[in-house]
């Protein structure tokens, strides 16, 4: 069995959403002080690196991370290749794509070229795509960019449309080295009781 790590590295100085909390790890209780162990301290946004969004992120009445069904984040997934110069992902781009029997779909755009800086422009999901995907049986979409909406969007139409159609969101994957096809996805969120999002360690497995 092969394992492919599709998670962004969590490291001081890594790019975060403009205005959001910077990621910071430090050894706050070093061995010299504790006498036996190094203990670290983390400061981070719930949307750091590869992460899932809970509906509460964009809807005050939405579900929190701990209320989400873990089955969403573990199971068969299909990786679909899309051109990096794509403006947005709509029904048009997917009409030739076979999604029969697919529950989790990951869109590989490779549009986030330099992972050391936050992207200014990304391909977004057209809100009309959500009911189309839902009809196909999709319950989770993953992207290799930090949002399903344009970076400067305030209304977040794709977030809302996906949520209304029962589709959950996994963002900021790294899919550059992944050959399109079928895998098993594992990307479990932390049990953050009130969380609006959670970093995940996302992997693909293939037999
Ligand atoms: Zn997010």
mmCIF file of C-alpha atoms and ligand atoms in Angstrom:
data_model
loop_
_atom_site.group_PDB
_atom_site.id
_atom_site.type_symbol
_atom_site.label_atom_id
_atom_site.label_comp_id
_atom_site.label_asym_id
_atom_site.label_seq_id
_atom_site.Cartn_x
_atom_site.Cartn_y
_atom_site.Cartn_z
ATOM 1 C CA UNK A 1 0.000 0.000 0.000
ATOM 2 C CA UNK A 2 1.302 3.464 -0.878
ATOM 3 C CA UNK A 3 0.671 6.583 1.183
ATOM 4 C CA UNK A 4 0.762 10.072 -0.336
ATOM 5 C CA UNK A 5 0.944 13.010 2.073
ATOM 6 C CA UNK A 6 -1.205 15.821 0.635
ATOM 7 C CA UNK A 7 -0.887 18.181 3.652
ATOM 8 C CA UNK A 8 0.890 21.515 3.806
ATOM 9 C CA UNK A 9 3.815 21.712 6.222
ATOM 10 C CA UNK A 10 3.082 23.647 9.425
ATOM 11 C CA UNK A 11 6.079 25.886 10.006
ATOM 12 C CA UNK A 12 6.734 29.379 11.379
ATOM 13 C CA UNK A 13 6.471 31.926 8.577
ATOM 14 C CA UNK A 14 4.095 29.828 6.484
ATOM 15 C CA UNK A 15 1.472 31.788 4.533
ATOM 16 C CA UNK A 16 -1.895 32.354 6.198
ATOM 17 C CA UNK A 17 -5.062 34.103 5.054
ATOM 18 C CA UNK A 18 -4.328 37.893 4.945
ATOM 19 C CA UNK A 19 -5.139 39.299 8.408
ATOM 20 C CA UNK A 20 -5.471 35.902 10.083
ATOM 21 C CA UNK A 21 -3.345 34.625 12.997
ATOM 22 C CA UNK A 22 0.228 33.755 12.034
ATOM 23 C CA UNK A 23 1.292 30.174 12.711
ATOM 24 C CA UNK A 24 3.761 29.904 15.577
ATOM 25 C CA UNK A 25 5.406 26.946 17.236
ATOM 26 C CA UNK A 26 7.914 27.337 20.041
ATOM 27 C CA UNK A 27 9.381 25.177 22.748
ATOM 28 C CA UNK A 28 7.858 26.998 25.712
ATOM 29 C CA UNK A 29 9.034 24.580 28.422
ATOM 30 C CA UNK A 30 12.479 23.362 27.399
ATOM 31 C CA UNK A 31 14.351 20.414 28.849
ATOM 32 C CA UNK A 32 16.751 22.770 30.655
ATOM 33 C CA UNK A 33 13.775 24.084 32.648
ATOM 34 C CA UNK A 34 11.549 21.034 32.982
ATOM 35 C CA UNK A 35 14.439 18.712 33.729
ATOM 36 C CA UNK A 36 13.219 15.924 31.448
ATOM 37 C CA UNK A 37 11.232 16.995 28.371
ATOM 38 C CA UNK A 38 10.725 19.637 25.695
ATOM 39 C CA UNK A 39 7.122 20.889 25.572
ATOM 40 C CA UNK A 40 5.916 23.066 22.699
ATOM 41 C CA UNK A 41 3.270 25.717 22.403
ATOM 42 C CA UNK A 42 1.186 26.394 19.294
ATOM 43 C CA UNK A 43 -0.538 29.551 18.151
ATOM 44 C CA UNK A 44 -2.566 29.110 14.999
ATOM 45 C CA UNK A 45 -5.780 29.810 13.142
ATOM 46 C CA UNK A 46 -8.233 26.951 12.696
ATOM 47 C CA UNK A 47 -7.754 27.532 8.928
ATOM 48 C CA UNK A 48 -3.995 27.010 8.952
ATOM 49 C CA UNK A 49 -2.566 24.925 6.135
ATOM 50 C CA UNK A 50 -4.628 21.960 4.974
ATOM 51 C CA UNK A 51 -7.916 22.157 6.854
ATOM 52 C CA UNK A 52 -11.638 21.524 6.845
ATOM 53 C CA UNK A 53 -14.328 24.180 7.241
ATOM 54 C CA UNK A 54 -17.291 23.624 9.549
ATOM 55 C CA UNK A 55 -20.553 25.335 8.481
ATOM 56 C CA UNK A 56 -20.228 27.596 11.581
ATOM 57 C CA UNK A 57 -17.284 29.243 9.751
ATOM 58 C CA UNK A 58 -19.712 31.100 7.460
ATOM 59 C CA UNK A 59 -23.081 30.596 9.239
ATOM 60 C CA UNK A 60 -23.690 31.464 12.906
ATOM 61 C CA UNK A 61 -26.253 28.667 13.135
ATOM 62 C CA UNK A 62 -24.063 26.145 11.299
ATOM 63 C CA UNK A 63 -22.569 22.948 12.692
ATOM 64 C CA UNK A 64 -19.315 23.010 14.640
ATOM 65 C CA UNK A 65 -16.354 20.772 13.838
ATOM 66 C CA UNK A 66 -17.210 18.266 16.564
ATOM 67 C CA UNK A 67 -20.717 17.838 15.116
ATOM 68 C CA UNK A 68 -19.514 16.761 11.670
ATOM 69 C CA UNK A 69 -19.789 13.158 10.514
ATOM 70 C CA UNK A 70 -16.273 11.653 10.490
ATOM 71 C CA UNK A 71 -17.328 9.348 7.639
ATOM 72 C CA UNK A 72 -16.997 12.386 5.363
ATOM 73 C CA UNK A 73 -13.260 12.544 5.933
ATOM 74 C CA UNK A 74 -12.331 8.913 5.509
ATOM 75 C CA UNK A 75 -13.101 6.767 2.487
ATOM 76 C CA UNK A 76 -12.854 6.511 -1.308
ATOM 77 C CA UNK A 77 -12.042 9.743 -3.177
ATOM 78 C CA UNK A 78 -11.496 10.605 -6.824
ATOM 79 C CA UNK A 79 -8.773 13.094 -7.855
ATOM 80 C CA UNK A 80 -9.805 15.105 -10.940
ATOM 81 C CA UNK A 81 -7.286 17.066 -12.994
ATOM 82 C CA UNK A 82 -8.178 20.610 -14.080
ATOM 83 C CA UNK A 83 -6.039 23.154 -15.972
ATOM 84 C CA UNK A 84 -4.171 25.588 -13.639
ATOM 85 C CA UNK A 85 -5.229 28.638 -15.692
ATOM 86 C CA UNK A 86 -8.893 27.823 -15.093
ATOM 87 C CA UNK A 87 -10.927 30.881 -13.899
ATOM 88 C CA UNK A 88 -13.565 28.916 -12.051
ATOM 89 C CA UNK A 89 -14.908 25.383 -11.740
ATOM 90 C CA UNK A 90 -18.417 25.047 -13.169
ATOM 91 C CA UNK A 91 -20.646 22.291 -14.570
ATOM 92 C CA UNK A 92 -19.070 23.025 -17.972
ATOM 93 C CA UNK A 93 -15.609 21.878 -16.773
ATOM 94 C CA UNK A 94 -16.998 18.688 -15.281
ATOM 95 C CA UNK A 95 -19.585 17.558 -17.799
ATOM 96 C CA UNK A 96 -17.159 15.056 -19.382
ATOM 97 C CA UNK A 97 -15.931 13.851 -15.972
ATOM 98 C CA UNK A 98 -17.240 10.558 -14.613
ATOM 99 C CA UNK A 99 -18.483 11.133 -11.056
ATOM 100 C CA UNK A 100 -20.765 8.096 -10.783
ATOM 101 C CA UNK A 101 -20.518 6.461 -7.389
ATOM 102 C CA UNK A 102 -18.093 9.141 -6.129
ATOM 103 C CA UNK A 103 -18.689 10.562 -2.625
ATOM 104 C CA UNK A 104 -15.482 12.577 -2.239
ATOM 105 C CA UNK A 105 -13.917 14.536 -5.093
ATOM 106 C CA UNK A 106 -10.574 16.371 -5.024
ATOM 107 C CA UNK A 107 -9.887 19.018 -7.681
ATOM 108 C CA UNK A 108 -6.241 19.167 -8.745
ATOM 109 C CA UNK A 109 -5.609 22.582 -10.331
ATOM 110 C CA UNK A 110 -1.981 23.208 -9.266
ATOM 111 C CA UNK A 111 -3.002 26.906 -9.409
ATOM 112 C CA UNK A 112 -1.214 27.753 -6.107
ATOM 113 C CA UNK A 113 2.254 27.687 -7.612
ATOM 114 C CA UNK A 114 4.422 29.214 -4.874
ATOM 115 C CA UNK A 115 3.437 27.643 -1.549
ATOM 116 C CA UNK A 116 5.580 30.118 0.433
ATOM 117 C CA UNK A 117 3.231 33.038 -0.325
ATOM 118 C CA UNK A 118 -0.540 33.317 -0.055
ATOM 119 C CA UNK A 119 -2.146 33.306 -3.539
ATOM 120 C CA UNK A 120 -3.792 36.514 -4.793
ATOM 121 C CA UNK A 121 -6.067 34.798 -7.280
ATOM 122 C CA UNK A 122 -7.441 31.269 -7.297
ATOM 123 C CA UNK A 123 -9.937 29.292 -9.348
ATOM 124 C CA UNK A 124 -13.208 29.264 -7.399
ATOM 125 C CA UNK A 125 -16.251 27.020 -7.372
ATOM 126 C CA UNK A 126 -19.304 28.335 -9.238
ATOM 127 C CA UNK A 127 -22.259 28.152 -6.809
ATOM 128 C CA UNK A 128 -24.354 26.371 -9.509
ATOM 129 C CA UNK A 129 -21.949 23.439 -9.272
ATOM 130 C CA UNK A 130 -23.102 22.487 -5.762
ATOM 131 C CA UNK A 131 -26.584 21.103 -6.660
ATOM 132 C CA UNK A 132 -25.015 19.310 -9.660
ATOM 133 C CA UNK A 133 -22.424 17.609 -7.430
ATOM 134 C CA UNK A 134 -25.033 16.816 -4.775
ATOM 135 C CA UNK A 135 -27.205 15.090 -7.398
ATOM 136 C CA UNK A 136 -24.182 12.925 -8.273
ATOM 137 C CA UNK A 137 -23.882 11.916 -4.606
ATOM 138 C CA UNK A 138 -20.833 14.046 -3.718
ATOM 139 C CA UNK A 139 -20.601 14.867 0.015
ATOM 140 C CA UNK A 140 -17.064 16.290 0.223
ATOM 141 C CA UNK A 141 -14.981 18.406 -2.123
ATOM 142 C CA UNK A 142 -11.285 19.100 -1.685
ATOM 143 C CA UNK A 143 -9.213 21.768 -3.401
ATOM 144 C CA UNK A 144 -5.513 22.610 -3.689
ATOM 145 C CA UNK A 145 -6.278 26.304 -3.060
ATOM 146 C CA UNK A 146 -7.297 28.037 0.215
ATOM 147 C CA UNK A 147 -10.963 28.720 -0.570
ATOM 148 C CA UNK A 148 -13.926 27.581 -2.665
ATOM 149 C CA UNK A 149 -14.774 31.278 -3.233
ATOM 150 C CA UNK A 150 -12.640 34.066 -4.727
ATOM 151 C CA UNK A 151 -10.073 35.417 -2.213
ATOM 152 C CA UNK A 152 -11.822 38.820 -2.035
ATOM 153 C CA UNK A 153 -15.376 37.409 -1.748
ATOM 154 C CA UNK A 154 -17.396 38.591 1.255
ATOM 155 C CA UNK A 155 -20.715 36.870 0.411
ATOM 156 C CA UNK A 156 -19.059 33.436 -0.004
ATOM 157 C CA UNK A 157 -21.697 32.099 -2.426
ATOM 158 C CA UNK A 158 -19.883 28.792 -3.034
ATOM 159 C CA UNK A 159 -19.434 28.083 0.702
ATOM 160 C CA UNK A 160 -23.171 28.665 1.247
ATOM 161 C CA UNK A 161 -24.333 26.787 -1.830
ATOM 162 C CA UNK A 162 -22.173 23.754 -0.985
ATOM 163 C CA UNK A 163 -23.468 23.769 2.598
ATOM 164 C CA UNK A 164 -27.095 24.032 1.443
ATOM 165 C CA UNK A 165 -26.457 20.982 -0.731
ATOM 166 C CA UNK A 166 -24.879 18.932 2.056
ATOM 167 C CA UNK A 167 -21.331 19.125 0.641
ATOM 168 C CA UNK A 168 -18.401 19.643 3.008
ATOM 169 C CA UNK A 169 -15.141 21.460 2.272
ATOM 170 C CA UNK A 170 -11.468 20.489 2.529
ATOM 171 C CA UNK A 171 -9.044 23.274 1.553
ATOM 172 C CA UNK A 172 -5.358 23.905 0.777
ATOM 173 C CA UNK A 173 -4.378 20.375 -0.202
ATOM 174 C CA UNK A 174 -1.142 19.699 -2.086
ATOM 175 C CA UNK A 175 -1.979 17.609 -5.134
ATOM 176 C CA UNK A 176 0.905 18.486 -7.533
ATOM 177 C CA UNK A 177 2.426 15.014 -7.388
ATOM 178 C CA UNK A 178 -0.832 13.075 -7.354
ATOM 179 C CA UNK A 179 -1.846 11.169 -10.481
ATOM 180 C CA UNK A 180 -5.574 11.674 -11.099
ATOM 181 C CA UNK A 181 -7.586 8.601 -10.169
ATOM 182 C CA UNK A 182 -9.116 6.752 -7.249
ATOM 183 C CA UNK A 183 -7.659 6.653 -3.735
ATOM 184 C CA UNK A 184 -8.672 6.320 -0.140
ATOM 185 C CA UNK A 185 -8.721 9.713 1.582
ATOM 186 C CA UNK A 186 -8.028 10.196 5.281
ATOM 187 C CA UNK A 187 -8.261 13.803 6.522
ATOM 188 C CA UNK A 188 -9.673 13.807 10.028
ATOM 189 C CA UNK A 189 -10.367 17.083 11.867
ATOM 190 C CA UNK A 190 -9.381 17.551 15.511
ATOM 191 C CA UNK A 191 -12.225 17.110 18.015
ATOM 192 C CA UNK A 192 -12.585 20.868 18.526
ATOM 193 C CA UNK A 193 -15.911 21.066 20.359
ATOM 194 C CA UNK A 194 -16.752 24.603 19.218
ATOM 195 C CA UNK A 195 -14.460 24.755 16.192
ATOM 196 C CA UNK A 196 -15.321 26.627 12.986
ATOM 197 C CA UNK A 197 -12.578 24.738 11.182
ATOM 198 C CA UNK A 198 -9.683 22.420 11.901
ATOM 199 C CA UNK A 199 -6.270 21.633 10.488
ATOM 200 C CA UNK A 200 -6.046 18.046 9.235
ATOM 201 C CA UNK A 201 -3.298 15.640 8.258
ATOM 202 C CA UNK A 202 -4.571 14.645 4.840
ATOM 203 C CA UNK A 203 -3.289 11.556 3.093
ATOM 204 C CA UNK A 204 -4.258 9.454 0.115
ATOM 205 C CA UNK A 205 -3.753 5.686 0.144
ATOM 206 C CA UNK A 206 -3.612 3.456 -2.870
ATOM 207 C CA UNK A 207 -3.436 -0.309 -3.102
HETATM 208 ZN ZN1 LIG B 1 -11.224 27.494 5.525
#
